[in-house]
mmCIF file of C-alpha atoms in Angstrom:
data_model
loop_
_atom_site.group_PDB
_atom_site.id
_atom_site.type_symbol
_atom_site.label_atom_id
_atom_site.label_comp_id
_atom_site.label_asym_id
_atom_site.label_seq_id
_atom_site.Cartn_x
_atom_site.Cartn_y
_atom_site.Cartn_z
ATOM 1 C CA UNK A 250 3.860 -16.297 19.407
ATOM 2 C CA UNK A 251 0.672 -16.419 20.783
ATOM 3 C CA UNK A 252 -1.652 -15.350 17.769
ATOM 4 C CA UNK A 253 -4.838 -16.615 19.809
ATOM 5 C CA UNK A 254 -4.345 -15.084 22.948
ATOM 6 C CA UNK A 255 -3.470 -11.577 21.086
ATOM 7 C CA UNK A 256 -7.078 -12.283 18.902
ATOM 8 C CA UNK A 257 -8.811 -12.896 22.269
ATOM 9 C CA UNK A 258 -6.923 -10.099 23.910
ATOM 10 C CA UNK A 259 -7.960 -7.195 20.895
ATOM 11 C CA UNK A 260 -11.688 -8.728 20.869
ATOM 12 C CA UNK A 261 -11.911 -7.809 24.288
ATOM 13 C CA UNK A 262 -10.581 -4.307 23.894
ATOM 14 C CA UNK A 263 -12.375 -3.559 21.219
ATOM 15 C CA UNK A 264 -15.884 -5.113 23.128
ATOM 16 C CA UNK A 265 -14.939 -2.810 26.029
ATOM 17 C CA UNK A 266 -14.393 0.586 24.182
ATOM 18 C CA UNK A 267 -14.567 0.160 20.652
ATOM 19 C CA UNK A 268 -13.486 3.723 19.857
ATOM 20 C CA UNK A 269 -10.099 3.050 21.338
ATOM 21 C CA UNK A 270 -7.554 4.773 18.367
ATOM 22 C CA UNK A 271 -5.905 1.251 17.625
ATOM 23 C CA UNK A 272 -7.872 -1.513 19.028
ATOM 24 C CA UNK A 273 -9.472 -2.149 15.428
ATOM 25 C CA UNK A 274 -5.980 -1.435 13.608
ATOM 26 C CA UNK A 275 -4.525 -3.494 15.504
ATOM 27 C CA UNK A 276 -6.541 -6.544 15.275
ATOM 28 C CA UNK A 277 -6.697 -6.057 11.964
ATOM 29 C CA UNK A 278 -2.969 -6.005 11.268
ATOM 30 C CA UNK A 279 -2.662 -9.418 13.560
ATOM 31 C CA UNK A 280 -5.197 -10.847 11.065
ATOM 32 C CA UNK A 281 -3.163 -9.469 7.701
ATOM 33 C CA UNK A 282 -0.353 -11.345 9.225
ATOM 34 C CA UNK A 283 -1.726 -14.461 9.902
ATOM 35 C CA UNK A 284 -3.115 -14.198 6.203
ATOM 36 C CA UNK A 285 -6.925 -13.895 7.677
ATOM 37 C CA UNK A 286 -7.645 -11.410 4.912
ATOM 38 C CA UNK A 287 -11.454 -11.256 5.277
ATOM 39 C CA UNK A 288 -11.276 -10.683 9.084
ATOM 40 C CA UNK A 289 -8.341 -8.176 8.558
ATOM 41 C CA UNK A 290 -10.305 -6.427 6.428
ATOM 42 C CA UNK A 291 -13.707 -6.271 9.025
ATOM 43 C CA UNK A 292 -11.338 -5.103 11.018
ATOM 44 C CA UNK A 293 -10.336 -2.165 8.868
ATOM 45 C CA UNK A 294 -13.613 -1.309 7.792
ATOM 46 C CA UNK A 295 -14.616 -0.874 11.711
ATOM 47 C CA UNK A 296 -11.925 1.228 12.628
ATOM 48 C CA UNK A 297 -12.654 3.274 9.451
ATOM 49 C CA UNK A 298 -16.407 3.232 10.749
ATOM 50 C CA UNK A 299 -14.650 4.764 14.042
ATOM 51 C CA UNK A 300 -12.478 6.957 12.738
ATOM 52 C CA UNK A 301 -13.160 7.463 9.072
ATOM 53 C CA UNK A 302 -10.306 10.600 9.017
ATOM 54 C CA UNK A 303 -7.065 8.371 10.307
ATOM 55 C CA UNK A 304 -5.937 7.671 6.737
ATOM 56 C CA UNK A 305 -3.403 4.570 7.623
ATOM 57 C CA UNK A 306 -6.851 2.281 7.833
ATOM 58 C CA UNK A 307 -7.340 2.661 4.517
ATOM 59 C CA UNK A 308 -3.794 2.082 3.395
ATOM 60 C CA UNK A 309 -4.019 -1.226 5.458
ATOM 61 C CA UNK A 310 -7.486 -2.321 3.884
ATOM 62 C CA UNK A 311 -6.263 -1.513 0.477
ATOM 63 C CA UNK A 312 -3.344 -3.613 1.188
ATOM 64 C CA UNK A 313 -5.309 -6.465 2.292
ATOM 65 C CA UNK A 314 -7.194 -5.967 -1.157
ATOM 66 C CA UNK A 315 -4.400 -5.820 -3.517
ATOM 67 C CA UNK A 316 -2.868 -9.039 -2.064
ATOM 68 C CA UNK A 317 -6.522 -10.600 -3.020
ATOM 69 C CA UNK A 318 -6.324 -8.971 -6.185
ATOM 70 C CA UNK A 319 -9.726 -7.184 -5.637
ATOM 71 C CA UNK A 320 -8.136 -4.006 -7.231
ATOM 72 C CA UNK A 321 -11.029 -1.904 -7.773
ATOM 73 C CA UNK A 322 -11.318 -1.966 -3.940
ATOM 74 C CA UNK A 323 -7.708 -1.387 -3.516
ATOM 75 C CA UNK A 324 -7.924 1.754 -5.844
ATOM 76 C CA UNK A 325 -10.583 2.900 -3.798
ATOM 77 C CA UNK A 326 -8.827 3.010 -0.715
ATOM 78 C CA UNK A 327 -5.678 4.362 -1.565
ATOM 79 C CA UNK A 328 -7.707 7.066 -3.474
ATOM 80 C CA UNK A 329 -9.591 7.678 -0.283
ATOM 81 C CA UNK A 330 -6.007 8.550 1.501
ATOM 82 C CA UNK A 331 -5.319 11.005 -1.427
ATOM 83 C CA UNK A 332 -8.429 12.597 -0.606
ATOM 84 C CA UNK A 333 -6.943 13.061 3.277
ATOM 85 C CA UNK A 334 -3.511 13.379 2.428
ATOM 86 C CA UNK A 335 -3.469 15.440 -0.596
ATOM 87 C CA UNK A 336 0.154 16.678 0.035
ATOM 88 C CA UNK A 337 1.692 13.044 0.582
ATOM 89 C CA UNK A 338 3.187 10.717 -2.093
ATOM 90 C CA UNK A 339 1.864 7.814 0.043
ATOM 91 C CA UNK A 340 -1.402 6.881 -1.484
ATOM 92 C CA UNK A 341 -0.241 8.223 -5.145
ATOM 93 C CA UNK A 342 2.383 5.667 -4.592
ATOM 94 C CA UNK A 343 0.061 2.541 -2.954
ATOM 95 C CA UNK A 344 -2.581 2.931 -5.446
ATOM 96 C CA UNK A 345 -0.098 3.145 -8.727
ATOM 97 C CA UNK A 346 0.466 0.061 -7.535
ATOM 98 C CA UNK A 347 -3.088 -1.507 -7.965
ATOM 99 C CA UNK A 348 -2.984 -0.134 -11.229
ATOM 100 C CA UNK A 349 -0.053 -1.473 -12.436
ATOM 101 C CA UNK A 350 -1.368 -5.198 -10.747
ATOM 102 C CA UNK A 351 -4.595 -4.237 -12.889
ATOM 103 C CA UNK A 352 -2.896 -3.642 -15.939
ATOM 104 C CA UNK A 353 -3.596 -0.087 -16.005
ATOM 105 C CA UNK A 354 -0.640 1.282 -16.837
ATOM 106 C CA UNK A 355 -1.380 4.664 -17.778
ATOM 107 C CA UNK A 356 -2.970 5.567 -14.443
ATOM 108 C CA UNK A 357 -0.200 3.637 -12.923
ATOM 109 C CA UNK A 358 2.510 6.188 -14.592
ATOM 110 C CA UNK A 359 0.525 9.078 -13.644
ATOM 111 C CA UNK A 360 0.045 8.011 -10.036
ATOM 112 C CA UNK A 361 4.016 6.802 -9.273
ATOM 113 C CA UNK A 362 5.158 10.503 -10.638
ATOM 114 C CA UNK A 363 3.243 12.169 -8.107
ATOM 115 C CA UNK A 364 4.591 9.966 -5.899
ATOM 116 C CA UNK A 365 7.906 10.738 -7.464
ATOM 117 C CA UNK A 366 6.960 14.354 -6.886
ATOM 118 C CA UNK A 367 6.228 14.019 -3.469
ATOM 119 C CA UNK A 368 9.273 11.849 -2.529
ATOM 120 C CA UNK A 369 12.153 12.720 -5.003
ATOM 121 C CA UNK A 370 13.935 10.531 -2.527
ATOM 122 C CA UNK A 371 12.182 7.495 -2.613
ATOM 123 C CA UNK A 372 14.557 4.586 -4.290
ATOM 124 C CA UNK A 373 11.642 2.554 -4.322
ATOM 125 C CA UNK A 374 9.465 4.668 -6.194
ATOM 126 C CA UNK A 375 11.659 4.841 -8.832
ATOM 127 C CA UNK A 376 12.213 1.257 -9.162
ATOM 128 C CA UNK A 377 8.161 0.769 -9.635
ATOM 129 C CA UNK A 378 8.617 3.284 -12.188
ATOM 130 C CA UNK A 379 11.211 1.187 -13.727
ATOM 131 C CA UNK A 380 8.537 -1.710 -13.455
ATOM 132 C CA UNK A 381 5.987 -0.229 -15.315
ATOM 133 C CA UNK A 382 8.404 1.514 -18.260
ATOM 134 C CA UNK A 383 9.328 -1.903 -18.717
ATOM 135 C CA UNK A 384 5.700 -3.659 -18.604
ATOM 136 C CA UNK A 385 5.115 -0.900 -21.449
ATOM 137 C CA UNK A 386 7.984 -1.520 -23.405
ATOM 138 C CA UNK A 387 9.767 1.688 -22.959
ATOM 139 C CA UNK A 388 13.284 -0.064 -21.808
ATOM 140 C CA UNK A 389 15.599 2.780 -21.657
ATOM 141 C CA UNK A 390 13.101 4.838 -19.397
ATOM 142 C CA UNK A 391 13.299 1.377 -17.477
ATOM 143 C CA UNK A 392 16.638 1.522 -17.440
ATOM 144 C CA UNK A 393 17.109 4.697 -16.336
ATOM 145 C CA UNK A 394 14.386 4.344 -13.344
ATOM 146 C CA UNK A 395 16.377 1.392 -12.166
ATOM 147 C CA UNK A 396 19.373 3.075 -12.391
ATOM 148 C CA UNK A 397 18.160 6.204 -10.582
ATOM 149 C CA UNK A 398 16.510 3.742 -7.640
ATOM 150 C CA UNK A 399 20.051 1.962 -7.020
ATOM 151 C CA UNK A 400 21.712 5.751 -6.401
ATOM 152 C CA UNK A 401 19.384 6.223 -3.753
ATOM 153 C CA UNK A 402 18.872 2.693 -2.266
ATOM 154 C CA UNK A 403 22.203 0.903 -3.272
ATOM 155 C CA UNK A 404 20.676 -2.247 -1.631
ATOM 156 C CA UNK A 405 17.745 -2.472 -3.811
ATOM 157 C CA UNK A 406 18.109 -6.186 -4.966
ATOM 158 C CA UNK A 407 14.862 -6.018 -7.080
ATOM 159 C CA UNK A 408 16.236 -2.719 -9.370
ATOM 160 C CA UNK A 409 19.457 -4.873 -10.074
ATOM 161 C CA UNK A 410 17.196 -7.591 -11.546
ATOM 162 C CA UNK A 411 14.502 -5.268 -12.984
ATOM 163 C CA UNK A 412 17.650 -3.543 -14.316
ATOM 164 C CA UNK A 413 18.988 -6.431 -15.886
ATOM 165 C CA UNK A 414 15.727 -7.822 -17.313
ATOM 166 C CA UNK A 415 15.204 -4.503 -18.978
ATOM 167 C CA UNK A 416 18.909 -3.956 -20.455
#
């Protein structure tokens, strides 16, 4: 579409009132999608200026760092949204992530099973599981992770591979 007219559009919203809920989210996700990470991420870090409580700012700025690879950052965020969210899976489950990307795979473990805890339900979860079993050599606890992500999300073409890889 029209990616410059939408920039122009949010810089002008957010000049005018730049306290409005999603005028700095938004902006910043239009950035993360036209792969603009450091402006995405200004954009995160003013909105989480504004509203420091709203923890799906940090979930997009941790994003933004992960796809850099600036981990510690990353970890930092999604810790942040366990600090708001203490009863969600969500930011167990983002920032195992980072630590799997940072080679830290105990922490990873320890972070997808809360996540696992928090959403028994989530095929997805499971297959990361899978992921890091397997990046620690434990192959049958891969296997089973895999296994246990394709019963809840029978479209899950990444556990068939990661299933595969691990047999």
């Amino acid at each position: 579409g029209k990616n410059e007219e939408a920039l122009k559009d949010f810089a002008s919203l957010v000049a005018l009132k730049p306290r409005y809920p999603n005028g700095w989210r938004h902006k910043g996700l239009l950035h993360e999608r036209l792969k603009q990470d450091q402006e995405s991420i200004q954009c995160f870090s003013e909105a989480i200026k504004h509203f420091p409580d709203d923890y799906t700012n940090y979930l997009s700025r941790g994003t933004v760092y992960v796809r850099k690879n600036d981990f510690e950052n990353a970890i930092k965020d999604f810790t942040k949204i366990i600090l708001l969210q203490p009863k969600s899976g969500e930011g167990y489950y983002a920032r195992s992530e980072a630590y799997g990307k940072s080679n830290r795979l105990a922490e990873a473990l320890a972070d997808i099973n809360k996540a696992i805890e928090f959403s028994p339900d989530n095929g997805q979860a499971y297959n990361n599981r899978g992921i890091i079993h397997s990046m620690s050599g434990k192959f049958p606890e891969a296997v089973n992770d895999f296994t246990r992500s394709l019963e809840l999300k029978p479209d899950n073409l990444a556990a068939y591979t990661n299933r595969a890889l691990a047999y």
